[in-house]
Amino acid sequence: MNSSNRETAVFPGSFDPFTNGHIDLVKRACRTFDRVTIAILDNLDKNPLFTADERVEIISEIYADQHNIQVQKFAGLLVDFVKSVDSQVIIRGLRAISDYDYEAQMALMNRTLDPDVETFFLTSSEQNSYISSTLVKQVAKLKGDVSKLVHPIVVKALKSKLS
Ligand code: PNS
């Protein structure tokens, strides 16, 4: 990996919805990498609450003032997307040891598919370590308050989607 290729890091995920845990990881990634591309998986199998285009719109609005952060959707192999944005770096978050098996499997699969692509794991801050998109969705669907867990733009989007 040469220094010019370390400038862009790709932060992939379903982000259905984007949480404060994700915001925390993007902030941490920006300390090390010049640009971060948030890559939203457009996967119809997963039956998401928000369409990929809605997720692009929501996350783009959150980062409207930050020109070092791009938001794109992707389909197909992650390593192909990483190459397409001229990057060699995948960022993933580790909240707890229970995340490790799945994350290690993905990192090793991606390395097998493309040995030039490296996965960097970042740990979330303690106050975000229990937040998951699945639980946020569940609480929001049951009309619970998710304002401490997600950005106000996401709170608004959840309210309008679930109303
Ligand atoms: O937020 P998620 O759902 O845990 O993110 C999973 C994601 C999007 C990173 C993963 O499903 C993915 O990379 N999918 C693209 C398909 C792919 O490249 N598969 C082979 C590597 S595991």
PDB file of C-alpha atoms and ligand atoms in Angstrom:
ATOM      1  CA  MET A   1       0.000   0.000   0.000  1.00  0.00           C
ATOM      2  CA  ASN A   2       1.545   3.340  -0.963  1.00  0.00           C
ATOM      3  CA  SER A   3       0.727   6.655   0.707  1.00  0.00           C
ATOM      4  CA  SER A   4      -1.407   8.014  -2.155  1.00  0.00           C
ATOM      5  CA  ASN A   5      -3.728   5.002  -1.925  1.00  0.00           C
ATOM      6  CA  ARG A   6      -4.297   5.527   1.788  1.00  0.00           C
ATOM      7  CA  GLU A   7      -6.159   8.765   1.251  1.00  0.00           C
ATOM      8  CA  THR A   8      -9.637   7.337   0.764  1.00  0.00           C
ATOM      9  CA  ALA A   9     -11.156   4.816   3.149  1.00  0.00           C
ATOM     10  CA  VAL A  10     -14.432   3.041   2.449  1.00  0.00           C
ATOM     11  CA  PHE A  11     -16.863   2.575   5.338  1.00  0.00           C
ATOM     12  CA  PRO A  12     -19.405  -0.007   4.103  1.00  0.00           C
ATOM     13  CA  GLY A  13     -22.632  -1.157   5.677  1.00  0.00           C
ATOM     14  CA  SER A  14     -26.383  -1.496   5.484  1.00  0.00           C
ATOM     15  CA  PHE A  15     -26.919   1.631   7.608  1.00  0.00           C
ATOM     16  CA  ASP A  16     -30.642   0.887   7.964  1.00  0.00           C
ATOM     17  CA  PRO A  17     -30.661   3.305   9.697  1.00  0.00           C
ATOM     18  CA  PHE A  18     -27.382   5.192  10.219  1.00  0.00           C
ATOM     19  CA  THR A  19     -26.760   5.466  14.002  1.00  0.00           C
ATOM     20  CA  ASN A  20     -24.638   7.541  16.380  1.00  0.00           C
ATOM     21  CA  GLY A  21     -22.283   4.545  16.467  1.00  0.00           C
ATOM     22  CA  HIS A  22     -21.703   4.973  12.719  1.00  0.00           C
ATOM     23  CA  ILE A  23     -21.221   8.744  13.152  1.00  0.00           C
ATOM     24  CA  ASP A  24     -18.600   8.043  15.817  1.00  0.00           C
ATOM     25  CA  LEU A  25     -16.718   5.642  13.515  1.00  0.00           C
ATOM     26  CA  VAL A  26     -16.762   8.073  10.574  1.00  0.00           C
ATOM     27  CA  LYS A  27     -15.330  10.777  12.859  1.00  0.00           C
ATOM     28  CA  ARG A  28     -12.554   8.423  13.977  1.00  0.00           C
ATOM     29  CA  ALA A  29     -11.793   7.341  10.388  1.00  0.00           C
ATOM     30  CA  CYS A  30     -11.492  11.003   9.319  1.00  0.00           C
ATOM     31  CA  ARG A  31      -8.636  11.445  11.810  1.00  0.00           C
ATOM     32  CA  THR A  32      -6.522   8.951   9.874  1.00  0.00           C
ATOM     33  CA  PHE A  33      -7.787   9.151   6.292  1.00  0.00           C
ATOM     34  CA  ASP A  34      -8.184  12.243   4.104  1.00  0.00           C
ATOM     35  CA  ARG A  35     -11.493  11.121   2.633  1.00  0.00           C
ATOM     36  CA  VAL A  36     -14.120   8.644   3.769  1.00  0.00           C
ATOM     37  CA  THR A  37     -16.631   7.134   1.384  1.00  0.00           C
ATOM     38  CA  ILE A  38     -19.687   5.751   3.144  1.00  0.00           C
ATOM     39  CA  ALA A  39     -20.783   2.804   0.984  1.00  0.00           C
ATOM     40  CA  ILE A  40     -24.400   1.758   1.423  1.00  0.00           C
ATOM     41  CA  LEU A  41     -25.219  -1.808   0.426  1.00  0.00           C
ATOM     42  CA  ASP A  42     -28.104  -1.887  -2.034  1.00  0.00           C
ATOM     43  CA  ASN A  43     -29.303  -5.376  -1.194  1.00  0.00           C
ATOM     44  CA  LEU A  44     -32.899  -6.229  -1.965  1.00  0.00           C
ATOM     45  CA  ASP A  45     -32.633  -9.570  -0.100  1.00  0.00           C
ATOM     46  CA  LYS A  46     -32.381  -7.760   3.225  1.00  0.00           C
ATOM     47  CA  ASN A  47     -35.829  -6.124   2.994  1.00  0.00           C
ATOM     48  CA  PRO A  48     -34.633  -2.819   4.479  1.00  0.00           C
ATOM     49  CA  LEU A  49     -36.814  -0.186   6.149  1.00  0.00           C
ATOM     50  CA  PHE A  50     -35.259   2.561   4.001  1.00  0.00           C
ATOM     51  CA  THR A  51     -34.449   2.097   0.324  1.00  0.00           C
ATOM     52  CA  ALA A  52     -30.794   2.529  -0.639  1.00  0.00           C
ATOM     53  CA  ASP A  53     -31.654   5.887  -2.241  1.00  0.00           C
ATOM     54  CA  GLU A  54     -33.373   7.058   0.950  1.00  0.00           C
ATOM     55  CA  ARG A  55     -30.331   6.032   2.989  1.00  0.00           C
ATOM     56  CA  VAL A  56     -28.039   7.912   0.576  1.00  0.00           C
ATOM     57  CA  GLU A  57     -30.250  10.987   0.961  1.00  0.00           C
ATOM     58  CA  ILE A  58     -30.370  10.812   4.792  1.00  0.00           C
ATOM     59  CA  ILE A  59     -26.627  10.260   5.258  1.00  0.00           C
ATOM     60  CA  SER A  60     -25.720  12.889   2.618  1.00  0.00           C
ATOM     61  CA  GLU A  61     -27.822  15.403   4.530  1.00  0.00           C
ATOM     62  CA  ILE A  62     -25.972  14.600   7.767  1.00  0.00           C
ATOM     63  CA  TYR A  63     -22.613  15.248   6.051  1.00  0.00           C
ATOM     64  CA  ALA A  64     -23.742  18.079   3.737  1.00  0.00           C
ATOM     65  CA  ASP A  65     -21.037  20.412   5.114  1.00  0.00           C
ATOM     66  CA  GLN A  66     -18.201  17.885   5.136  1.00  0.00           C
ATOM     67  CA  HIS A  67     -16.609  17.693   1.734  1.00  0.00           C
ATOM     68  CA  ASN A  68     -14.157  14.966   2.756  1.00  0.00           C
ATOM     69  CA  ILE A  69     -17.086  12.566   3.260  1.00  0.00           C
ATOM     70  CA  GLN A  70     -18.828  11.019   0.262  1.00  0.00           C
ATOM     71  CA  VAL A  71     -21.944   8.859   0.323  1.00  0.00           C
ATOM     72  CA  GLN A  72     -22.627   6.251  -2.358  1.00  0.00           C
ATOM     73  CA  LYS A  73     -24.669   3.092  -2.721  1.00  0.00           C
ATOM     74  CA  PHE A  74     -23.156  -0.072  -4.122  1.00  0.00           C
ATOM     75  CA  ALA A  75     -24.221  -3.528  -5.255  1.00  0.00           C
ATOM     76  CA  GLY A  76     -21.992  -6.511  -5.925  1.00  0.00           C
ATOM     77  CA  LEU A  77     -18.656  -7.198  -4.299  1.00  0.00           C
ATOM     78  CA  LEU A  78     -17.334  -4.690  -1.788  1.00  0.00           C
ATOM     79  CA  VAL A  79     -13.733  -5.103  -2.994  1.00  0.00           C
ATOM     80  CA  ASP A  80     -14.827  -4.084  -6.513  1.00  0.00           C
ATOM     81  CA  PHE A  81     -16.490  -0.975  -5.131  1.00  0.00           C
ATOM     82  CA  VAL A  82     -13.359  -0.152  -3.079  1.00  0.00           C
ATOM     83  CA  LYS A  83     -11.245  -0.343  -6.251  1.00  0.00           C
ATOM     84  CA  SER A  84     -13.781   1.756  -8.196  1.00  0.00           C
ATOM     85  CA  VAL A  85     -13.260   4.686  -5.812  1.00  0.00           C
ATOM     86  CA  ASP A  86      -9.486   4.254  -6.003  1.00  0.00           C
ATOM     87  CA  SER A  87      -9.139   3.015  -2.437  1.00  0.00           C
ATOM     88  CA  GLN A  88      -7.491   0.033  -0.737  1.00  0.00           C
ATOM     89  CA  VAL A  89      -8.983   0.463   2.704  1.00  0.00           C
ATOM     90  CA  ILE A  90     -12.149  -0.862   4.327  1.00  0.00           C
ATOM     91  CA  ILE A  91     -13.184   0.503   7.732  1.00  0.00           C
ATOM     92  CA  ARG A  92     -15.334  -1.635  10.018  1.00  0.00           C
ATOM     93  CA  GLY A  93     -16.390  -1.043  13.588  1.00  0.00           C
ATOM     94  CA  LEU A  94     -16.028  -3.535  16.420  1.00  0.00           C
ATOM     95  CA  ARG A  95     -18.438  -2.898  19.265  1.00  0.00           C
ATOM     96  CA  ALA A  96     -17.861  -6.035  21.303  1.00  0.00           C
ATOM     97  CA  ILE A  97     -16.039  -9.353  21.036  1.00  0.00           C
ATOM     98  CA  SER A  98     -19.282 -10.859  19.702  1.00  0.00           C
ATOM     99  CA  ASP A  99     -18.785  -8.843  16.483  1.00  0.00           C
ATOM    100  CA  TYR A 100     -15.373 -10.378  15.902  1.00  0.00           C
ATOM    101  CA  ASP A 101     -16.211 -13.725  14.217  1.00  0.00           C
ATOM    102  CA  TYR A 102     -18.414 -12.198  11.530  1.00  0.00           C
ATOM    103  CA  GLU A 103     -16.019  -9.304  10.951  1.00  0.00           C
ATOM    104  CA  ALA A 104     -12.944 -11.542  10.751  1.00  0.00           C
ATOM    105  CA  GLN A 105     -14.743 -13.816   8.263  1.00  0.00           C
ATOM    106  CA  MET A 106     -15.594 -10.847   6.051  1.00  0.00           C
ATOM    107  CA  ALA A 107     -12.108  -9.333   6.304  1.00  0.00           C
ATOM    108  CA  LEU A 108     -10.480 -12.645   5.347  1.00  0.00           C
ATOM    109  CA  MET A 109     -12.927 -13.205   2.485  1.00  0.00           C
ATOM    110  CA  ASN A 110     -12.227  -9.712   1.174  1.00  0.00           C
ATOM    111  CA  ARG A 111      -8.468 -10.339   1.463  1.00  0.00           C
ATOM    112  CA  THR A 112      -8.877 -13.584  -0.492  1.00  0.00           C
ATOM    113  CA  LEU A 113     -10.833 -11.744  -3.176  1.00  0.00           C
ATOM    114  CA  ASP A 114      -8.339  -8.883  -3.328  1.00  0.00           C
ATOM    115  CA  PRO A 115      -5.081  -9.094  -1.340  1.00  0.00           C
ATOM    116  CA  ASP A 116      -4.427  -5.369  -1.950  1.00  0.00           C
ATOM    117  CA  VAL A 117      -7.452  -4.329   0.085  1.00  0.00           C
ATOM    118  CA  GLU A 118      -6.861  -4.026   3.841  1.00  0.00           C
ATOM    119  CA  THR A 119      -9.567  -3.958   6.532  1.00  0.00           C
ATOM    120  CA  PHE A 120      -9.049  -1.588   9.466  1.00  0.00           C
ATOM    121  CA  PHE A 121     -11.101  -2.177  12.610  1.00  0.00           C
ATOM    122  CA  LEU A 122     -12.068   0.759  14.804  1.00  0.00           C
ATOM    123  CA  THR A 123     -13.637   0.474  18.240  1.00  0.00           C
ATOM    124  CA  SER A 124     -16.650   2.611  18.950  1.00  0.00           C
ATOM    125  CA  SER A 125     -16.823   4.846  21.998  1.00  0.00           C
ATOM    126  CA  GLU A 126     -18.296   3.215  25.109  1.00  0.00           C
ATOM    127  CA  GLN A 127     -21.558   5.143  24.968  1.00  0.00           C
ATOM    128  CA  ASN A 128     -22.141   3.916  21.407  1.00  0.00           C
ATOM    129  CA  SER A 129     -21.058   0.329  21.886  1.00  0.00           C
ATOM    130  CA  TYR A 130     -24.576  -0.994  22.538  1.00  0.00           C
ATOM    131  CA  ILE A 131     -26.281   0.751  19.611  1.00  0.00           C
ATOM    132  CA  SER A 132     -27.316  -1.351  16.627  1.00  0.00           C
ATOM    133  CA  SER A 133     -29.475  -0.446  13.639  1.00  0.00           C
ATOM    134  CA  THR A 134     -31.667  -3.473  14.384  1.00  0.00           C
ATOM    135  CA  LEU A 135     -32.456  -2.298  17.939  1.00  0.00           C
ATOM    136  CA  VAL A 136     -32.977   1.305  16.808  1.00  0.00           C
ATOM    137  CA  LYS A 137     -35.509   0.066  14.234  1.00  0.00           C
ATOM    138  CA  GLN A 138     -37.257  -2.103  16.809  1.00  0.00           C
ATOM    139  CA  VAL A 139     -37.530   0.738  19.359  1.00  0.00           C
ATOM    140  CA  ALA A 140     -38.678   3.243  16.700  1.00  0.00           C
ATOM    141  CA  LYS A 141     -41.333   0.833  15.414  1.00  0.00           C
ATOM    142  CA  LEU A 142     -42.636   0.504  18.992  1.00  0.00           C
ATOM    143  CA  LYS A 143     -42.769   4.331  19.231  1.00  0.00           C
ATOM    144  CA  GLY A 144     -39.836   4.542  21.674  1.00  0.00           C
ATOM    145  CA  ASP A 145     -37.524   7.557  21.863  1.00  0.00           C
ATOM    146  CA  VAL A 146     -34.431   7.043  19.693  1.00  0.00           C
ATOM    147  CA  SER A 147     -33.185  10.640  19.847  1.00  0.00           C
ATOM    148  CA  LYS A 148     -30.148   9.638  21.962  1.00  0.00           C
ATOM    149  CA  LEU A 149     -29.217   6.919  19.475  1.00  0.00           C
ATOM    150  CA  VAL A 150     -29.429   8.592  16.062  1.00  0.00           C
ATOM    151  CA  HIS A 151     -28.934  12.006  14.422  1.00  0.00           C
ATOM    152  CA  PRO A 152     -32.010  14.333  14.390  1.00  0.00           C
ATOM    153  CA  ILE A 153     -32.209  13.870  10.588  1.00  0.00           C
ATOM    154  CA  VAL A 154     -32.595  10.117  11.152  1.00  0.00           C
ATOM    155  CA  VAL A 155     -35.177  10.682  13.917  1.00  0.00           C
ATOM    156  CA  LYS A 156     -37.219  12.732  11.422  1.00  0.00           C
ATOM    157  CA  ALA A 157     -36.842  10.126   8.666  1.00  0.00           C
ATOM    158  CA  LEU A 158     -37.898   7.315  11.034  1.00  0.00           C
ATOM    159  CA  LYS A 159     -40.942   9.275  12.166  1.00  0.00           C
ATOM    160  CA  SER A 160     -42.084   9.951   8.618  1.00  0.00           C
ATOM    161  CA  LYS A 161     -41.375   6.360   7.472  1.00  0.00           C
ATOM    162  CA  LEU A 162     -43.226   4.786  10.419  1.00  0.00           C
ATOM    163  CA  SER A 163     -46.127   7.204  10.691  1.00  0.00           C
TER     164      SER A 163
HETATM  165  O1  PNS B   1     -23.851  -3.285   8.114  1.00  0.00           O
HETATM  166  P1  PNS B   1     -23.643  -4.692   7.638  1.00  0.00           P
HETATM  167  O2  PNS B   1     -24.968  -5.264   7.131  1.00  0.00           O
HETATM  168  O3  PNS B   1     -23.009  -5.561   8.666  1.00  0.00           O
HETATM  169  O4  PNS B   1     -22.649  -4.614   6.387  1.00  0.00           O
HETATM  170  C1  PNS B   1     -22.279  -5.768   5.684  1.00  0.00           C
HETATM  171  C2  PNS B   1     -21.539  -5.431   4.368  1.00  0.00           C
HETATM  172  C3  PNS B   1     -22.318  -4.477   3.515  1.00  0.00           C
HETATM  173  C4  PNS B   1     -20.196  -4.802   4.703  1.00  0.00           C
HETATM  174  C5  PNS B   1     -21.309  -6.794   3.643  1.00  0.00           C
HETATM  175  O5  PNS B   1     -22.528  -7.472   3.571  1.00  0.00           O
HETATM  176  C6  PNS B   1     -20.740  -6.642   2.239  1.00  0.00           C
HETATM  177  O6  PNS B   1     -19.613  -6.205   2.068  1.00  0.00           O
HETATM  178  N1  PNS B   1     -21.526  -7.007   1.207  1.00  0.00           N
HETATM  179  C7  PNS B   1     -21.122  -6.917  -0.169  1.00  0.00           C
HETATM  180  C8  PNS B   1     -20.967  -8.314  -0.793  1.00  0.00           C
HETATM  181  C9  PNS B   1     -19.547  -8.831  -0.670  1.00  0.00           C
HETATM  182  O7  PNS B   1     -18.585  -8.188  -1.047  1.00  0.00           O
HETATM  183  N2  PNS B   1     -19.419 -10.074  -0.103  1.00  0.00           N
HETATM  184  C10 PNS B   1     -18.151 -10.730   0.047  1.00  0.00           C
HETATM  185  C11 PNS B   1     -17.358 -10.247   1.251  1.00  0.00           C
HETATM  186  S1  PNS B   1     -18.028 -10.760   2.784  1.00  0.00           S
END
